[in-house]
PDB file of C-alpha atoms in Angstrom:
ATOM      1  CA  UNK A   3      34.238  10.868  74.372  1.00  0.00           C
ATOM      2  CA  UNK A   4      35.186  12.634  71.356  1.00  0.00           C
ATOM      3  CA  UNK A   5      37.840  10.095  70.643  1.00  0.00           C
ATOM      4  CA  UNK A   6      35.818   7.879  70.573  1.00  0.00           C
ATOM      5  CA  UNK A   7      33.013   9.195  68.571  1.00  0.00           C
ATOM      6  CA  UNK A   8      36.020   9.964  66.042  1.00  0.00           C
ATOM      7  CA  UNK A   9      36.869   6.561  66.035  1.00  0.00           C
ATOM      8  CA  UNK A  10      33.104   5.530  65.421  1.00  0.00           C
ATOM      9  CA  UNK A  11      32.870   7.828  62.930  1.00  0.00           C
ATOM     10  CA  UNK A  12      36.221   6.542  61.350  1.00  0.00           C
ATOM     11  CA  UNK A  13      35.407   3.227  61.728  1.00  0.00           C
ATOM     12  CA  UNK A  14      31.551   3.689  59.201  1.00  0.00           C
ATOM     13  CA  UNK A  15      33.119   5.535  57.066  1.00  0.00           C
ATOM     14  CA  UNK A  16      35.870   2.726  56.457  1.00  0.00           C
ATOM     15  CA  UNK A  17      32.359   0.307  56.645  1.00  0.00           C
ATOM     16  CA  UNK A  18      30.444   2.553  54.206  1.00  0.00           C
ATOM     17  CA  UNK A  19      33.453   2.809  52.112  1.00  0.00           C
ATOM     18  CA  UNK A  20      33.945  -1.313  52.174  1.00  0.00           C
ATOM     19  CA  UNK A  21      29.756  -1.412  50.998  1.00  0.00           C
ATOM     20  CA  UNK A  22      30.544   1.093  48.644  1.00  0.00           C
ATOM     21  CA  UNK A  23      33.705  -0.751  46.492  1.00  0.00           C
ATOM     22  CA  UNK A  24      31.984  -3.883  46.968  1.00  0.00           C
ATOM     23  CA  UNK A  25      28.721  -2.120  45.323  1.00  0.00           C
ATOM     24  CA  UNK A  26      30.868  -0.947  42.858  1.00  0.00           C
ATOM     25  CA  UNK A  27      32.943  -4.315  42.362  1.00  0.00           C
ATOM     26  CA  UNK A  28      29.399  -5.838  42.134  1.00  0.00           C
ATOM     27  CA  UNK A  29      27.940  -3.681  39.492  1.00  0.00           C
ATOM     28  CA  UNK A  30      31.081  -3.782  37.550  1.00  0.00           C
ATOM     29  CA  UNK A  31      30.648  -7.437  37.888  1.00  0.00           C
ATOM     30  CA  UNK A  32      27.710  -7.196  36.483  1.00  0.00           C
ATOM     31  CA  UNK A  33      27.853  -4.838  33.564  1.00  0.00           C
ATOM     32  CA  UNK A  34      31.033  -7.236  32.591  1.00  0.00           C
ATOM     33  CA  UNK A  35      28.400 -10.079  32.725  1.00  0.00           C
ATOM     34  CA  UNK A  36      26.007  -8.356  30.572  1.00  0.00           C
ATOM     35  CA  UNK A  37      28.647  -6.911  28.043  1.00  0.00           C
ATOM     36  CA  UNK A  38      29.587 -10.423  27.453  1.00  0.00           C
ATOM     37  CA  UNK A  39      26.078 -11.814  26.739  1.00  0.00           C
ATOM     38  CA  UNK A  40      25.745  -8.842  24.342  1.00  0.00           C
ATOM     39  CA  UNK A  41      28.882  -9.647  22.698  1.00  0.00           C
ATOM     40  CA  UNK A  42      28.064 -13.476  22.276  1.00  0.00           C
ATOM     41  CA  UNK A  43      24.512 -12.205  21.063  1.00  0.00           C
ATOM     42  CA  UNK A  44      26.230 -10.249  18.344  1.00  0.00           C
ATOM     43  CA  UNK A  45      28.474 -12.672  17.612  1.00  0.00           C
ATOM     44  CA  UNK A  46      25.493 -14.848  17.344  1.00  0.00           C
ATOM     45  CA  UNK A  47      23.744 -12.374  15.234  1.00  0.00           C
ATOM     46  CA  UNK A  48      27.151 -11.899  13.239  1.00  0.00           C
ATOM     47  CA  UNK A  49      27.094 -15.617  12.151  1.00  0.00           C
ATOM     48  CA  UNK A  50      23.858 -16.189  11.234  1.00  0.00           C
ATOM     49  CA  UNK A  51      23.654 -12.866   8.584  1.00  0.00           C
ATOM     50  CA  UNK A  52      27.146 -13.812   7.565  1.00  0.00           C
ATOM     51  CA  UNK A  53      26.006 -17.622   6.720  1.00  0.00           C
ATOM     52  CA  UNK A  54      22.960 -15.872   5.419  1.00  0.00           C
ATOM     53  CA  UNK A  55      24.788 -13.641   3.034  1.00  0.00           C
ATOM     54  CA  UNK A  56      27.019 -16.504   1.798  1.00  0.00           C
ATOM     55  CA  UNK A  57      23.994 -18.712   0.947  1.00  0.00           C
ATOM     56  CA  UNK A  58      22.794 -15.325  -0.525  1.00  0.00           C
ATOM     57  CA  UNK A  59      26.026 -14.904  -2.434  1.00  0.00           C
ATOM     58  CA  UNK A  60      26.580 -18.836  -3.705  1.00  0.00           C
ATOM     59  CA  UNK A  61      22.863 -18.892  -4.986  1.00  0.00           C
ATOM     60  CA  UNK A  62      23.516 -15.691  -6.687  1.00  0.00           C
ATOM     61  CA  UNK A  63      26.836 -17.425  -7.997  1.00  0.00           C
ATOM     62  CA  UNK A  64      25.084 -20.316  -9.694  1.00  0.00           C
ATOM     63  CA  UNK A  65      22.632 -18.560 -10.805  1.00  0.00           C
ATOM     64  CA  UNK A  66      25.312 -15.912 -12.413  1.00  0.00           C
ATOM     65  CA  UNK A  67      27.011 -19.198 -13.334  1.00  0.00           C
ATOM     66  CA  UNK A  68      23.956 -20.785 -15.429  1.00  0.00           C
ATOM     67  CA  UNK A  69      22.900 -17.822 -17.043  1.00  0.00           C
ATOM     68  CA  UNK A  70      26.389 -17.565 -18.145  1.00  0.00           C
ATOM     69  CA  UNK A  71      25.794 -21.017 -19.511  1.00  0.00           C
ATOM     70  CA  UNK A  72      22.915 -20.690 -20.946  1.00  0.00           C
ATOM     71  CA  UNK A  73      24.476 -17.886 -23.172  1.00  0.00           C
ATOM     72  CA  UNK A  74      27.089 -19.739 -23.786  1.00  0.00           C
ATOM     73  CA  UNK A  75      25.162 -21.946 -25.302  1.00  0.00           C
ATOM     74  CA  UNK A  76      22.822 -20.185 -26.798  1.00  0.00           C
ATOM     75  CA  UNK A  77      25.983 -18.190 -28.529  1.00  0.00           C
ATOM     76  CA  UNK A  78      26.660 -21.940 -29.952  1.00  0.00           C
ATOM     77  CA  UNK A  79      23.313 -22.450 -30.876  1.00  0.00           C
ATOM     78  CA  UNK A  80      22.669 -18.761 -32.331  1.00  0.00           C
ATOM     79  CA  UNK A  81      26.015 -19.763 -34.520  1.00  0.00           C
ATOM     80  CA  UNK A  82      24.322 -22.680 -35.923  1.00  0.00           C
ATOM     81  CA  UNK A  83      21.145 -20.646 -36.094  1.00  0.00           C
ATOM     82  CA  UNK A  84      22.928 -18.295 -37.967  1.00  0.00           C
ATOM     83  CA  UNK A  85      24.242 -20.603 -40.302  1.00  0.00           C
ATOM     84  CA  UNK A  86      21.540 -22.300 -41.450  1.00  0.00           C
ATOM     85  CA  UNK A  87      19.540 -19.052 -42.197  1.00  0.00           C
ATOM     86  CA  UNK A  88      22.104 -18.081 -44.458  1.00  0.00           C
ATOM     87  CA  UNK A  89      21.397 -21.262 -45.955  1.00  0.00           C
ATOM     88  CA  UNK A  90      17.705 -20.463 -46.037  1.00  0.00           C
ATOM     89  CA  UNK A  91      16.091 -18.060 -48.851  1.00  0.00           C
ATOM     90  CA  UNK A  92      14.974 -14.288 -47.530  1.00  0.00           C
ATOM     91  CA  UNK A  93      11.534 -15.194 -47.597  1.00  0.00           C
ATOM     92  CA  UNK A  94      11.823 -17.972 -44.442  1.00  0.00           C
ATOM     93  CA  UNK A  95      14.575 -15.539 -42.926  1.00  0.00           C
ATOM     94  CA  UNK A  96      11.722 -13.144 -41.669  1.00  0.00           C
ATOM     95  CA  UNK A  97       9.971 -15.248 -39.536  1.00  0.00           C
ATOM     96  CA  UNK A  98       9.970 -15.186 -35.035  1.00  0.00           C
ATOM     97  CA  UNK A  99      13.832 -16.916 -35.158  1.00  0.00           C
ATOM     98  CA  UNK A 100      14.915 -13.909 -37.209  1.00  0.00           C
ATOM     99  CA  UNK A 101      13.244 -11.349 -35.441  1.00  0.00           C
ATOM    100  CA  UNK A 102      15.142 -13.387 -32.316  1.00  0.00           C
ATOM    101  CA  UNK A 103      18.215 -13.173 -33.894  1.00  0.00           C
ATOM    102  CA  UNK A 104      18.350  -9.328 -34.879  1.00  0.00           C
ATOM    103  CA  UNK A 105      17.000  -8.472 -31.023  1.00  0.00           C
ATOM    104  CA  UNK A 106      19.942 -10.454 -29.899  1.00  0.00           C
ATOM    105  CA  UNK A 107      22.212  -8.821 -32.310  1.00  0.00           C
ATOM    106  CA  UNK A 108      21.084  -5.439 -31.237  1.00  0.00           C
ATOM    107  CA  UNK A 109      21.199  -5.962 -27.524  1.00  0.00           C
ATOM    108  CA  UNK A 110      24.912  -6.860 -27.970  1.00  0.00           C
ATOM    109  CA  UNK A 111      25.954  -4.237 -29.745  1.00  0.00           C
ATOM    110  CA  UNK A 112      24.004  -2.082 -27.272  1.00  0.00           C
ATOM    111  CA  UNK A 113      26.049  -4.033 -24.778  1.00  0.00           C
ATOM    112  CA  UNK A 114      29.091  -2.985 -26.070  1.00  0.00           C
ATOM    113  CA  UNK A 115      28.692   0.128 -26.230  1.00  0.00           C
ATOM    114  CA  UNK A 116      27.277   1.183 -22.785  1.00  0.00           C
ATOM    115  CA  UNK A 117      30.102  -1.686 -21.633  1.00  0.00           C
ATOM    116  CA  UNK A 118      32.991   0.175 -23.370  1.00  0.00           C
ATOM    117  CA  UNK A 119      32.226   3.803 -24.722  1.00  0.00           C
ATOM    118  CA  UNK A 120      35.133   5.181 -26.586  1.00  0.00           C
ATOM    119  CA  UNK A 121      34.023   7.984 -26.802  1.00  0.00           C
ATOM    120  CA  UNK A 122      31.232   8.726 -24.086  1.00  0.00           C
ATOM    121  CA  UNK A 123      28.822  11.606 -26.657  1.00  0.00           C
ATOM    122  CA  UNK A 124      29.217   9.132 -29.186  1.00  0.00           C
ATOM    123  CA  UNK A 125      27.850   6.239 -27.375  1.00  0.00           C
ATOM    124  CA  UNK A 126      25.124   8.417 -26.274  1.00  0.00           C
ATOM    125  CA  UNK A 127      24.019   9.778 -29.474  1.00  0.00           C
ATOM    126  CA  UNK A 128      24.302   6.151 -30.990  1.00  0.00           C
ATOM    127  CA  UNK A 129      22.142   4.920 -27.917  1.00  0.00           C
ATOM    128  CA  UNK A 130      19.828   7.895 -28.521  1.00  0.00           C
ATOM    129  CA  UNK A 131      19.551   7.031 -31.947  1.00  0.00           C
ATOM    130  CA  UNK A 132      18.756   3.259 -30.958  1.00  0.00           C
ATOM    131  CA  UNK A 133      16.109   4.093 -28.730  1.00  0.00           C
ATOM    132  CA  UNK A 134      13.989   6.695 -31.672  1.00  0.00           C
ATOM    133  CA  UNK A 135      14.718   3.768 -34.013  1.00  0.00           C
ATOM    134  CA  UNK A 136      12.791   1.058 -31.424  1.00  0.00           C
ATOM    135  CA  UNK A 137      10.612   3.748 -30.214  1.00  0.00           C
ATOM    136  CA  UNK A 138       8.854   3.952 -34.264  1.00  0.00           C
ATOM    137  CA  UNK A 139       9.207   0.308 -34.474  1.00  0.00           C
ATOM    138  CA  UNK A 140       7.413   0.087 -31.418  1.00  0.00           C
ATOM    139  CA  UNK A 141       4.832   3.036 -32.708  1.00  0.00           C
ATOM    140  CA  UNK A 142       4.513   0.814 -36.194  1.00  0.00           C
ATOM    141  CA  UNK A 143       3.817  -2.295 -34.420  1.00  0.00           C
ATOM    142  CA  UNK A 144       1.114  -1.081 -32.239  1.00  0.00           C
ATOM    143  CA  UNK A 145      -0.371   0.715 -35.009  1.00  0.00           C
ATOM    144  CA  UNK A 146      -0.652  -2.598 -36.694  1.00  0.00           C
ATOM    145  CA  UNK A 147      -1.576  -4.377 -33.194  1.00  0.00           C
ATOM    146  CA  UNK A 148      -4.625  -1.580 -33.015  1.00  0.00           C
ATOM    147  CA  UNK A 149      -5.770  -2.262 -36.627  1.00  0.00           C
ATOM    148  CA  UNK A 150      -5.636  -5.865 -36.430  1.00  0.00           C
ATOM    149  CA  UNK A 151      -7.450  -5.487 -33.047  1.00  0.00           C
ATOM    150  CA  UNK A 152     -10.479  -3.203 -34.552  1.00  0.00           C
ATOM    151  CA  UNK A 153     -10.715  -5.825 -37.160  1.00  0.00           C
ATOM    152  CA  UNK A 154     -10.766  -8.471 -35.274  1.00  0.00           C
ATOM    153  CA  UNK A 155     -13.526  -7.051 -33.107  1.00  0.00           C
ATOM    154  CA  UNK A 156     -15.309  -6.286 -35.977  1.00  0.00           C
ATOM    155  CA  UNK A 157     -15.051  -9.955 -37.482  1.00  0.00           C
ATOM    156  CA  UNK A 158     -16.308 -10.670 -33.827  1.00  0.00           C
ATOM    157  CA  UNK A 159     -19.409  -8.460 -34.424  1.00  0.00           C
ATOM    158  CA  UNK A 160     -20.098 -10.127 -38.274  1.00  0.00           C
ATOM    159  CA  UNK A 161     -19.700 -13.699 -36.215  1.00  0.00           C
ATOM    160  CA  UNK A 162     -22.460 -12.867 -33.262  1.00  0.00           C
ATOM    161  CA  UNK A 163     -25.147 -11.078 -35.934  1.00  0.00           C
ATOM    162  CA  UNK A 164     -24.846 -13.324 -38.836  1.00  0.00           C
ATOM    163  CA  UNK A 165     -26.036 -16.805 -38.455  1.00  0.00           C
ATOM    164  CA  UNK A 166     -24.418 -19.895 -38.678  1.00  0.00           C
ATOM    165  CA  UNK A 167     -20.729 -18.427 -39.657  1.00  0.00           C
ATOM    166  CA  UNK A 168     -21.919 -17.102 -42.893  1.00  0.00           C
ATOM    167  CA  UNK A 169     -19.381 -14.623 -42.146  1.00  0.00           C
ATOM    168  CA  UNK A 170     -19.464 -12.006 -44.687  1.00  0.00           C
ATOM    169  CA  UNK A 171     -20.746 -14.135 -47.488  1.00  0.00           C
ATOM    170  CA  UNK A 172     -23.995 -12.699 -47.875  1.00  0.00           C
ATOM    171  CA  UNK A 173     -22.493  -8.978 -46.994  1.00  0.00           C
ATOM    172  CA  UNK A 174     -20.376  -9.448 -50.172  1.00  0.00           C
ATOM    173  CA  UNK A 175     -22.757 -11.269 -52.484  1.00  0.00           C
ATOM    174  CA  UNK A 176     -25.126  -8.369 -51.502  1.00  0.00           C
ATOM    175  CA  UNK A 177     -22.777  -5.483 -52.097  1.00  0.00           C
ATOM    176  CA  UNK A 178     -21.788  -6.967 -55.874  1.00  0.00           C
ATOM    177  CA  UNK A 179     -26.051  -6.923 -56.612  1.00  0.00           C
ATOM    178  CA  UNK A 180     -26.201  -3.585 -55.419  1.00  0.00           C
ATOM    179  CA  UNK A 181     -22.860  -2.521 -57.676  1.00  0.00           C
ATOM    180  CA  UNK A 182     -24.631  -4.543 -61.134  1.00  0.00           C
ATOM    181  CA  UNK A 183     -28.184  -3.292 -60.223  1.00  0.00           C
ATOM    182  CA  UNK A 184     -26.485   0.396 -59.941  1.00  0.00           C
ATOM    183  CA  UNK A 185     -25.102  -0.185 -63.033  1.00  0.00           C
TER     184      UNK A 185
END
């Protein structure tokens, strides 16, 4: 009798044993499965942000490419620019395409130096110095953008009080009568 409850005994534990690897056989099965859907979903994943970043990276090539041609170009055409205000008295020099010019002119050499410092204090101190120099010219302008402005607002004013766009005519007419009279 104890035999062969021994041999019972032996013979579920073998049993549970079998369940048990082929549970484990089955999961492992399983977990393979899964690993390799995960890995083709990456993969997946993996392809599409790579094709993404080398549409990314061609369109930012072109464009790289164009703007590169476009200064080319405009290099050519700021020659001829160049060229034919030289030919051109100092009066007609001052007008938008000069302004163009010298802010093209200046952003190059600021170029060149932030591109290649020598001497890295220098650069600085010339940059420095750039930037107080556009910083009045920038103070100056709006100055003369605010005074224009008031004026211009107050030309508005003369325009909506005086009738029929006698703008100012009358103010002056009446301020030279009042100058004789005080006279």
């Amino acid at each position: 009798m104890l035999l062969s409850l021994t041999e019972e005994l032996k013979n579920k534990l073998l049993a549970e044993k079998k369940k048990k690897l082929l549970l484990e056989l089955q999961i492992r099965a399983e977990v393979t499965q899964e690993f390799a859907q995960y890995f083709a979903e990456q993969e997946i994943y993996f392809n599409e942000c790579l094709s993404y970043e080398r549409e990314r990276l061609e369109e930012d090539a072109d464009t790289r490419l164009e703007i590169f041609r476009e200064l080319v170009d405009g290099y050519l055409g700021d020659v001829e620019e160049e060229n034919k205000l030289k030919d051109q008295p100092c009066s007609e020099q001052a007008g938008p395409l000069g302004d163009v010019v010298d802010i093209k002119k200046q952003a190059e050499e600021t170029h060149r130096h932030v591109v290649s410092p020598e001497d890295p204090q220098e650069a600085t101190g010339w940059l420095e110095k750039q930037l107080s120099k556009t910083t009045t010219a920038l103070t100056q302008t709006k100055e003369k953008l605010t005074k224009k402005t008031d004026e211009l607002i107050k030309t508005e004013e003369q325009l909506t009080q005086n009738p029929k766009g006698e703008l100012g005519v009358c103010d002056e007419k009446a301020k030279r009568n009042d100058t004789v009279k005080q006279k």
